[in-house]
PDB file of C-alpha atoms in Angstrom:
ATOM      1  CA  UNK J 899     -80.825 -12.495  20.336  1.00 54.00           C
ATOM      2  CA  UNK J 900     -81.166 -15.982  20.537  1.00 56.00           C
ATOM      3  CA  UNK J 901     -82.955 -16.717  17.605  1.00 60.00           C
ATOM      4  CA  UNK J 902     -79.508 -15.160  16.344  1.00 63.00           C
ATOM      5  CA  UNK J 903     -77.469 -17.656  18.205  1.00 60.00           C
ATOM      6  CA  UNK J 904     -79.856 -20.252  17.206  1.00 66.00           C
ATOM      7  CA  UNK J 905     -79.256 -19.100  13.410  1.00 63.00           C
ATOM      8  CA  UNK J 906     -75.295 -18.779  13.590  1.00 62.00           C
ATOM      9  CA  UNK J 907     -75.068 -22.515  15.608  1.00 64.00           C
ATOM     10  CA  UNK J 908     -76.835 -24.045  12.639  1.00 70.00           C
ATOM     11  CA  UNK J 909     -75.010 -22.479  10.342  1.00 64.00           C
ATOM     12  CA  UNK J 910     -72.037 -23.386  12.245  1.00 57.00           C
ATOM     13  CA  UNK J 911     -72.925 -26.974  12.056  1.00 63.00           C
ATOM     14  CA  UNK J 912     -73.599 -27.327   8.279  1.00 66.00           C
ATOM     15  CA  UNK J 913     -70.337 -25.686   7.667  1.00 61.00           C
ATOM     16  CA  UNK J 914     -68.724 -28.220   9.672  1.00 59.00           C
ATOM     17  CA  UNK J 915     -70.945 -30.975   8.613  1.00 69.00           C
ATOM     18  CA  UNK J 916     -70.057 -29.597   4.479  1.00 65.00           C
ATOM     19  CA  UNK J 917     -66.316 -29.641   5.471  1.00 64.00           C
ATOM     20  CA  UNK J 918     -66.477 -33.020   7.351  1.00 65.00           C
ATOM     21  CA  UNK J 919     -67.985 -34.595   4.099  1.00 66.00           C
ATOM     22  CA  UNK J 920     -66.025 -33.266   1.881  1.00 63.00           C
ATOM     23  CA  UNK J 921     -62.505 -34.306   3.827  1.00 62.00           C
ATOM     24  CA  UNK J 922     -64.141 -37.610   3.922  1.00 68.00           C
ATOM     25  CA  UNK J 923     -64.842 -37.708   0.108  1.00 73.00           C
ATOM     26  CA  UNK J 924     -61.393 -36.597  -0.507  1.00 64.00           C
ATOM     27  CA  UNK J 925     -59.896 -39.160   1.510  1.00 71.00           C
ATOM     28  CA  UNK J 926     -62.486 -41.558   0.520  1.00 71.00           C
ATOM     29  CA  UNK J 927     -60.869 -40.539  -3.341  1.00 67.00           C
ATOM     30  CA  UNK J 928     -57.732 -40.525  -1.737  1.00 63.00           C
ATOM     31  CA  UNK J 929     -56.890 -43.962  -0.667  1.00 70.00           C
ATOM     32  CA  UNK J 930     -59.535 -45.494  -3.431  1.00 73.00           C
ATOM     33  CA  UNK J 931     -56.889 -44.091  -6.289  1.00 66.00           C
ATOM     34  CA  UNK J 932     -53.911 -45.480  -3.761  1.00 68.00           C
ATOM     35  CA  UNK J 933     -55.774 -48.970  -3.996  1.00 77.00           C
ATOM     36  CA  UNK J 934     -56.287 -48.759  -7.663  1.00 73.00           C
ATOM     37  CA  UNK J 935     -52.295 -47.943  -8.404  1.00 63.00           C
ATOM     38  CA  UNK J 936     -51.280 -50.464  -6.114  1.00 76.00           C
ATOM     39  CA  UNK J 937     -53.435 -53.138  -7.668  1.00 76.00           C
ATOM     40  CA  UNK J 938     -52.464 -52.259 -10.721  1.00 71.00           C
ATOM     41  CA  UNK J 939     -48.782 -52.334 -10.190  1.00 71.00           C
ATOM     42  CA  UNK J 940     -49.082 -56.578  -8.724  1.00 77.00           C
ATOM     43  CA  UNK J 941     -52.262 -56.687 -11.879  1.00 72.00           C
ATOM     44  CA  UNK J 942     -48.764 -55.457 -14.591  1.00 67.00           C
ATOM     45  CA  UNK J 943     -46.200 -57.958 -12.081  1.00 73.00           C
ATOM     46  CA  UNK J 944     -48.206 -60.765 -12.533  1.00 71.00           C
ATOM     47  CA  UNK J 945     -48.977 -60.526 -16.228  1.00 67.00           C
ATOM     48  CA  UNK J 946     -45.352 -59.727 -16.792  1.00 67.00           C
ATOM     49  CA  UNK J 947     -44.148 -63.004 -14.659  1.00 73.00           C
ATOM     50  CA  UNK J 948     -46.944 -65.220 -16.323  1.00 71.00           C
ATOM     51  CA  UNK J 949     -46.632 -63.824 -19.831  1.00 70.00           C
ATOM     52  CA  UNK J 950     -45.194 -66.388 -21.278  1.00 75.00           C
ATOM     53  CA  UNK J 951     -47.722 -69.030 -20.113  1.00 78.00           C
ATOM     54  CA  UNK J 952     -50.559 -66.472 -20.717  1.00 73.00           C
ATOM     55  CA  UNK J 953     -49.342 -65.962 -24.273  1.00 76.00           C
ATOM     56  CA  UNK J 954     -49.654 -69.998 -25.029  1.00 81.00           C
ATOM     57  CA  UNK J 955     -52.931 -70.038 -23.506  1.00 80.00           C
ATOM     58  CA  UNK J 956     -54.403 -66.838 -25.549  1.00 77.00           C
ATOM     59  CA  UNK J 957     -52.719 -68.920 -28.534  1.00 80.00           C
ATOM     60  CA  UNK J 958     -54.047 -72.064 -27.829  1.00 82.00           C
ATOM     61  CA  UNK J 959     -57.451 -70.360 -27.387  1.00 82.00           C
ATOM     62  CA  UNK J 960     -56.834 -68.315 -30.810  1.00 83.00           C
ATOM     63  CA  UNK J 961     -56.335 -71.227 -32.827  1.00 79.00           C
ATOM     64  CA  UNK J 962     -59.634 -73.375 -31.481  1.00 82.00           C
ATOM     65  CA  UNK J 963     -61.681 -70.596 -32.475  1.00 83.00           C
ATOM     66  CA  UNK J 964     -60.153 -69.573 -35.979  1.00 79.00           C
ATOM     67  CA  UNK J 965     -58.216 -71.064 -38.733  1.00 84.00           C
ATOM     68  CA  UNK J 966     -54.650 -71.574 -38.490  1.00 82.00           C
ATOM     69  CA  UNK J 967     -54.461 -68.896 -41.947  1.00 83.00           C
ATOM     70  CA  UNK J 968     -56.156 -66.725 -39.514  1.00 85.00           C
ATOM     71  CA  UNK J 969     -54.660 -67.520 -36.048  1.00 83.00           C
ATOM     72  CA  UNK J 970     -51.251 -66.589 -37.753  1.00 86.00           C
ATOM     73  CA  UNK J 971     -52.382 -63.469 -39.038  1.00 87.00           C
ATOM     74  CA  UNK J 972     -53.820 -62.326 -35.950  1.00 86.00           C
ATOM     75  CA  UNK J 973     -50.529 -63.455 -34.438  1.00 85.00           C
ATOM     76  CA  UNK J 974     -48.364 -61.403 -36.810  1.00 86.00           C
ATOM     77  CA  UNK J 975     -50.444 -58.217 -35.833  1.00 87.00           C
ATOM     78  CA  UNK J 976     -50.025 -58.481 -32.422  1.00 85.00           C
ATOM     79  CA  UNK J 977     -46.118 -58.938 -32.637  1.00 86.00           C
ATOM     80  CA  UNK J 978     -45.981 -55.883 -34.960  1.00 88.00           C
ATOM     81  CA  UNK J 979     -48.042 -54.135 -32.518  1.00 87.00           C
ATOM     82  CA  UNK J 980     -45.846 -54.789 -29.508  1.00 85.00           C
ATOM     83  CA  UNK J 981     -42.493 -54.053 -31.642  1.00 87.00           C
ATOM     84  CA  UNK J 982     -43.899 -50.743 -32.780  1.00 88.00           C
ATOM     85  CA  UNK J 983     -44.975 -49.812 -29.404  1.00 85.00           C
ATOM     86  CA  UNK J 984     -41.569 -50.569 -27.865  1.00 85.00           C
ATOM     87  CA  UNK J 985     -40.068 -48.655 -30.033  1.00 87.00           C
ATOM     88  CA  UNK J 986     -42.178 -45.613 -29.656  1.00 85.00           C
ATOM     89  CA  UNK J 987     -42.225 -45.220 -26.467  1.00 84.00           C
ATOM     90  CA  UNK J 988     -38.180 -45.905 -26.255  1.00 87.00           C
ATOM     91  CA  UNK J 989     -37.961 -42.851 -29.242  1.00 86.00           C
ATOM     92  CA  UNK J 990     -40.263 -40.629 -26.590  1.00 85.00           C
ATOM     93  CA  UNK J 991     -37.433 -41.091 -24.333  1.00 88.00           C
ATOM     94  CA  UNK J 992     -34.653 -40.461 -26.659  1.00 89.00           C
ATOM     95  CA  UNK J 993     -36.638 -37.551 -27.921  1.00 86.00           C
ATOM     96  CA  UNK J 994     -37.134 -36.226 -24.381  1.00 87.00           C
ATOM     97  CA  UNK J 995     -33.449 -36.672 -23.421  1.00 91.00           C
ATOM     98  CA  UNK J 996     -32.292 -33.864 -26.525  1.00 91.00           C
ATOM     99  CA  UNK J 997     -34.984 -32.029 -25.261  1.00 90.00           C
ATOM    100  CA  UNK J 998     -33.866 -31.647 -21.846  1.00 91.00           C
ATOM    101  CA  UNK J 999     -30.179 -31.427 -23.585  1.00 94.00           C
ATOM    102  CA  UNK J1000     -31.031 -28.404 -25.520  1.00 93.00           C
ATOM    103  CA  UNK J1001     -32.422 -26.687 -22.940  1.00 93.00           C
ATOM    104  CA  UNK J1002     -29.881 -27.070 -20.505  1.00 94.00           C
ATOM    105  CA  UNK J1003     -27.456 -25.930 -23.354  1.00 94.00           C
ATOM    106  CA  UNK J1004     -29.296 -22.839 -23.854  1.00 92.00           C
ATOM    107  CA  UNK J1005     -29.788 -22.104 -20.643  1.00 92.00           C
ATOM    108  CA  UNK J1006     -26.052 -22.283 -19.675  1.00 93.00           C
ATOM    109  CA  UNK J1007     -25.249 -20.378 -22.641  1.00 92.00           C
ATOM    110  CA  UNK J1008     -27.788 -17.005 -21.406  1.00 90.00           C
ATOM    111  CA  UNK J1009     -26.710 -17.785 -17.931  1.00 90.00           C
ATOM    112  CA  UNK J1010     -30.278 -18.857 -16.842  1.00 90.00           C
ATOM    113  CA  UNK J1011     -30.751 -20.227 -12.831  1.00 91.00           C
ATOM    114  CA  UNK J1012     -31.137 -23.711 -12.124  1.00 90.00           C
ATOM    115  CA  UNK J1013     -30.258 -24.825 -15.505  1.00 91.00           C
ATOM    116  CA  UNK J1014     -29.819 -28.787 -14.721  1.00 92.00           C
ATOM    117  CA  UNK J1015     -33.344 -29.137 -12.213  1.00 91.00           C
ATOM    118  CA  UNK J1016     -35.322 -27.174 -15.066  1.00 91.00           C
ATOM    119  CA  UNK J1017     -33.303 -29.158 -18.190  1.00 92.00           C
ATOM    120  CA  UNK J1018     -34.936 -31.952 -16.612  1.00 91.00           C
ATOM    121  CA  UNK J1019     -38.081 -31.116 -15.393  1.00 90.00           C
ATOM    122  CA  UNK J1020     -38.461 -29.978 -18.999  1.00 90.00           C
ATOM    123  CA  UNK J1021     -37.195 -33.459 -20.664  1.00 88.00           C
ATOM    124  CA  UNK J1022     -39.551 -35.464 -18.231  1.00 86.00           C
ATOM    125  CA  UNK J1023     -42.237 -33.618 -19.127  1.00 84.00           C
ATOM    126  CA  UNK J1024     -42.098 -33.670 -22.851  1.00 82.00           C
ATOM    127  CA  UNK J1025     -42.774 -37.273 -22.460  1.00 77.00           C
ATOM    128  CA  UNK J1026     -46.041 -36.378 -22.435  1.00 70.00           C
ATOM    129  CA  UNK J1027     -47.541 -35.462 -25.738  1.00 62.00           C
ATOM    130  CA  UNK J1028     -49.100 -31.942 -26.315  1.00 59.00           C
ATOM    131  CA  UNK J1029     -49.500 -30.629 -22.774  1.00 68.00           C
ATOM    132  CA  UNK J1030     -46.349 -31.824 -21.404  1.00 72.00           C
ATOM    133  CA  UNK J1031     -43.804 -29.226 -22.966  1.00 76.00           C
ATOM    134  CA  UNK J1032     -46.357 -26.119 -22.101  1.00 80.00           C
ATOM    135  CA  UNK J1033     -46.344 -27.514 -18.787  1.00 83.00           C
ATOM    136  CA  UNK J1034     -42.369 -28.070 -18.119  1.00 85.00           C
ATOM    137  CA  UNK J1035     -42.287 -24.312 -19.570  1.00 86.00           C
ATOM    138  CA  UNK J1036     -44.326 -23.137 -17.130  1.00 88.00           C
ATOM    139  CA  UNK J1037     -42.996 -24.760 -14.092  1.00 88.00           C
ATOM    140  CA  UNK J1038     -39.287 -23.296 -15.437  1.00 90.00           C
ATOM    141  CA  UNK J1039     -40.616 -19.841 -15.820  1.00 90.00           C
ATOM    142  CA  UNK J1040     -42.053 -19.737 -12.837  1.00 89.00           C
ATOM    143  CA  UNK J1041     -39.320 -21.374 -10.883  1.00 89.00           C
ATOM    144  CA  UNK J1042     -37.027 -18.519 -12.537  1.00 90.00           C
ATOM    145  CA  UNK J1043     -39.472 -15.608 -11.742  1.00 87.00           C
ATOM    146  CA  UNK J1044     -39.006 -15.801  -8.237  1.00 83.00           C
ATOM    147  CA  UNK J1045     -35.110 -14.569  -8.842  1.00 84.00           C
ATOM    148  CA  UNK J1046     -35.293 -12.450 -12.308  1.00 87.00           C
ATOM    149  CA  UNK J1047     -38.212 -11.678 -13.909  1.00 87.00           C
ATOM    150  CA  UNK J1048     -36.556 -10.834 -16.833  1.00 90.00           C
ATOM    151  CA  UNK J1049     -34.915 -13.811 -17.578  1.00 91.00           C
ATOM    152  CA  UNK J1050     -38.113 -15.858 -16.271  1.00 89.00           C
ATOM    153  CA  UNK J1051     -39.178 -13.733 -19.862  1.00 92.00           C
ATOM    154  CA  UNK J1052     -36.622 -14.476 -21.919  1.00 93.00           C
ATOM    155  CA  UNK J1053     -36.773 -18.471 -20.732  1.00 93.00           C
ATOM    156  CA  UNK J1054     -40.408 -18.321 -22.378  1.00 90.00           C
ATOM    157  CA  UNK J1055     -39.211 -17.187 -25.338  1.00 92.00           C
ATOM    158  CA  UNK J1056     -36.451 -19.909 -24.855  1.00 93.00           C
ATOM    159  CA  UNK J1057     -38.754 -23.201 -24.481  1.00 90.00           C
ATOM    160  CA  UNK J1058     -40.992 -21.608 -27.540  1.00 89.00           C
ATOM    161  CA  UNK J1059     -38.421 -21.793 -29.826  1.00 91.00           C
ATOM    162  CA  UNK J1060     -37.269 -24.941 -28.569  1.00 89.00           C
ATOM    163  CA  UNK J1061     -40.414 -26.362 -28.905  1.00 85.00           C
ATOM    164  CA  UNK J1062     -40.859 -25.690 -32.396  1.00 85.00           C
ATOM    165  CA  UNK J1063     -37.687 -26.935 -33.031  1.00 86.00           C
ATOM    166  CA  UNK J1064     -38.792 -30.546 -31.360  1.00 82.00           C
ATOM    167  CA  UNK J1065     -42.216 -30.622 -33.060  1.00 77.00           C
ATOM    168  CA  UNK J1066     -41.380 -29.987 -36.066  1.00 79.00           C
ATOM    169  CA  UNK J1067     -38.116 -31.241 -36.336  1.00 81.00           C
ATOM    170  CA  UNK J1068     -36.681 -33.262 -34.193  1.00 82.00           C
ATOM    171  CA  UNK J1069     -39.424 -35.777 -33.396  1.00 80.00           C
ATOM    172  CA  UNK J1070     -40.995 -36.684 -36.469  1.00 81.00           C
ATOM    173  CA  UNK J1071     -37.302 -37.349 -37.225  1.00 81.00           C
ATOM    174  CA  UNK J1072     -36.191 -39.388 -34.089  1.00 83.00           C
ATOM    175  CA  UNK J1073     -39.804 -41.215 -33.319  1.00 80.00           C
ATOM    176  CA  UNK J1074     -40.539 -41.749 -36.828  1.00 79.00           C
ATOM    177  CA  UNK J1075     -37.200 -43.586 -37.725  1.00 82.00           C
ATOM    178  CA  UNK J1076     -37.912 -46.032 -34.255  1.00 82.00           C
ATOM    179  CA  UNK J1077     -41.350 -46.735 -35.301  1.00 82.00           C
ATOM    180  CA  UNK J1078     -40.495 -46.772 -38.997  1.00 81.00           C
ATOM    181  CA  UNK J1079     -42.523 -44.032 -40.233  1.00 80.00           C
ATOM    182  CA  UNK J1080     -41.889 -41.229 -42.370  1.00 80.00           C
ATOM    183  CA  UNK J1081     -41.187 -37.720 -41.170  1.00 74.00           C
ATOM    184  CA  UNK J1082     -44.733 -36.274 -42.639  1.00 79.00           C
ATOM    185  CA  UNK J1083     -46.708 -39.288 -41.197  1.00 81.00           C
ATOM    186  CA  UNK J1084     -45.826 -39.012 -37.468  1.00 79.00           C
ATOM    187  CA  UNK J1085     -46.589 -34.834 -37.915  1.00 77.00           C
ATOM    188  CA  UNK J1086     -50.136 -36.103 -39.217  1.00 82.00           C
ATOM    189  CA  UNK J1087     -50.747 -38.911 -37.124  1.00 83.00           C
ATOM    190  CA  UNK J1088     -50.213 -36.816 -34.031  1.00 77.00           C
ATOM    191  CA  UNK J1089     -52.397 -33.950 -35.476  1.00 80.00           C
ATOM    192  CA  UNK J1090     -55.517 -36.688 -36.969  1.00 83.00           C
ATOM    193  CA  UNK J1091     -54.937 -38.574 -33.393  1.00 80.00           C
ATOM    194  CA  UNK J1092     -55.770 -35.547 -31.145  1.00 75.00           C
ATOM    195  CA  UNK J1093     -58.278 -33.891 -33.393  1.00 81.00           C
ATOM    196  CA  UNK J1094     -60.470 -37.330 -33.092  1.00 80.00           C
ATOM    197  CA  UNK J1095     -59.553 -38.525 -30.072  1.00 79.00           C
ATOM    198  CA  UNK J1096     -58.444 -35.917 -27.910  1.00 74.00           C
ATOM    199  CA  UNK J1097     -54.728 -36.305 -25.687  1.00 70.00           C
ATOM    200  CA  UNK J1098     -54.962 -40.302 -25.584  1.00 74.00           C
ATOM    201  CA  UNK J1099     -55.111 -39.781 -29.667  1.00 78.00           C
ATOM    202  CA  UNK J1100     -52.108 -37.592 -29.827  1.00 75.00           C
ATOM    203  CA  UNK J1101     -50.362 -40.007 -27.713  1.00 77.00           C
ATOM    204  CA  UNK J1102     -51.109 -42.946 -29.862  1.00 82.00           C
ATOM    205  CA  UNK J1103     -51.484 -42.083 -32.925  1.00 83.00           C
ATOM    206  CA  UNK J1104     -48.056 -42.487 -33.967  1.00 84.00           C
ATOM    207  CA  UNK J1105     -47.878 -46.061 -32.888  1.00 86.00           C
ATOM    208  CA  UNK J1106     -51.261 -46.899 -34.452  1.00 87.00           C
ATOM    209  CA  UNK J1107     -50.366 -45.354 -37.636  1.00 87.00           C
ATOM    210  CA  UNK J1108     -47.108 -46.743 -37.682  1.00 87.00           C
ATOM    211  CA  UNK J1109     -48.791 -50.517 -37.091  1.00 89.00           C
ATOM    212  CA  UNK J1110     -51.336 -49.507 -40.216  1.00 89.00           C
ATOM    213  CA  UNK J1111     -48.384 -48.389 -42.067  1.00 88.00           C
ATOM    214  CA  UNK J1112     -46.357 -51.507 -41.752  1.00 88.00           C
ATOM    215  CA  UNK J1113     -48.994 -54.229 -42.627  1.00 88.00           C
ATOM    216  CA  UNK J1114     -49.963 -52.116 -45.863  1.00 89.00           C
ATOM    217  CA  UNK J1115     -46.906 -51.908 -47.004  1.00 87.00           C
ATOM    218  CA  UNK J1116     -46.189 -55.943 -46.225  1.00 86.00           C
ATOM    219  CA  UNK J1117     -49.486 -56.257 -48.283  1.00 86.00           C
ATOM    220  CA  UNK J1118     -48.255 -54.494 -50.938  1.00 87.00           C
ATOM    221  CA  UNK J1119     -44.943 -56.127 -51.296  1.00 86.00           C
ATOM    222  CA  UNK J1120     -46.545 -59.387 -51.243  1.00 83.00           C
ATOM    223  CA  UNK J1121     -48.722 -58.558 -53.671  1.00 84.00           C
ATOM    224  CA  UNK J1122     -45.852 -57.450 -55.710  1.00 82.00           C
ATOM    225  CA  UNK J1123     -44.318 -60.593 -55.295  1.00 83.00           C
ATOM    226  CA  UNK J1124     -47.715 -62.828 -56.292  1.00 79.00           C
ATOM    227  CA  UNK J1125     -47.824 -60.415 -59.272  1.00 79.00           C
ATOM    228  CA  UNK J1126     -44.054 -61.300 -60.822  1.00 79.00           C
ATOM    229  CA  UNK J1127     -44.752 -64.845 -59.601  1.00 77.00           C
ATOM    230  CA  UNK J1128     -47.670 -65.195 -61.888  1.00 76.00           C
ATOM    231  CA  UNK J1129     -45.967 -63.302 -65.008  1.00 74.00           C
ATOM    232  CA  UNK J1130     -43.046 -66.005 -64.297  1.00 72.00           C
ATOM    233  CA  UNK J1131     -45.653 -68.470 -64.227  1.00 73.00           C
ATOM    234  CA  UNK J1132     -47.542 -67.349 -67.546  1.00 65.00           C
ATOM    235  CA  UNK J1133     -43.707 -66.948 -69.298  1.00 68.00           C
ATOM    236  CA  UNK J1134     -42.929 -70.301 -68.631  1.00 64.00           C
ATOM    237  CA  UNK J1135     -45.781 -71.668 -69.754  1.00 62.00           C
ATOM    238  CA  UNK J1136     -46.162 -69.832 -73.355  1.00 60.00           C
TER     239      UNK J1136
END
């Protein structure tokens, strides 16, 4: 009997010791991830305040280490870089916006519950590439299945077909004309981005392609240009 008690008080106190160590490493988690955002957040405010005077110093530093040819070059990258990544991420919104349009339009139209909350849950969440849409879906169907199964059903079908009207229409159209890329290049830049490097890829790959795109096609007009430059040259001179 008390070799039972004995047995049951230990076990007891390594449940409680288990539990007591795990609330601590969740808390621990907790506040570490809290202290992580929040420096983050004053890390982005300060950059943002001292950007300017960071941006002379990184140039300054640029140009003692490589040729001015160079420095330039390196220069013109980076501004394309920022452009195109302003631009994408202000077509994700736009994108996201007809998105959550749609679906509050088709929704209205079948009568659906909570139309505007789950228009925009849906929008916001189509920000994020891949996963997002499959997610806003299922937080709508679910949201709908507590009051009609049925139409928590037909609001599946719904977001499906909306989806596939969004991938492969309507942003290759939108992002690819705010990043300057072609229709066929944002479908394959999203599809090459996730396949080698996984939801980060899918999310970038647009931009990145869209940079890649750009500078080619400066090289290649400006070798266009050298080329009817020299057959001027070579005219003039026979």
């Amino acid at each position: 009997m008390n070799e039972n008690k004995t047995k049951r008080r230990e076990w007891v106190k390594n449940a409680a010791t288990g539990i007591i160590g795990a609330g601590f490493t969740l808390i621990k988690g907790v506040v570490s991830g809290v202290i992580n955002f929040i420096m983050g957040i004053i890390f982005a405010v300060y950059m943002l305040a001292q950007k300017e005077k960071l941006l002379e110093q990184f140039k300054k530093l640029t140009r003692s280490f490589l040729s001015e040819e160079k420095a330039n070059k390196l220069f013109h990258i980076g501004s394309v870089t920022n452009d195109t990544f302003k631009s994408f991420i202000g077509g994700q919104f736009i994108e996201a916006l007809i998105l959550g349009v749609l679906c509050f339009i088709s929704m209205t139209i079948f009568r659906m519950p909570y139309a505007l909350s789950i228009s925009v849950v849906v929008g916001l969440s189509n920000i994020i590439p891949v996963f997002g849409p499959w997610f806003g879906g299922a937080i709508g169907a679910i949201i709908i299945l507590g009051t009609n199964p049925m139409q928590a059903l037909w609001f599946i079908v719904m977001a499906i077909v909306l989806q596939q009207i969004d991938g492969n229409l309507i942003y290759p159209k939108v992002v690819g004309d705010r990043v300057g890329l072609p229709a066929i290049w944002v479908m394959l830049a999203v599809l090459v981005g996730g396949n080698g490097f996984g939801i980060i890829g899918m999310f970038v790959g647009v931009p990145v392609a869209s940079v890649i795109y750009k500078l080619l096609r400066e090289r290649i007009e400006k070798q266009k240009e050298e080329a009817k430059l020299k057959e001027k040259t070579e005219t003039i001179e026979e």
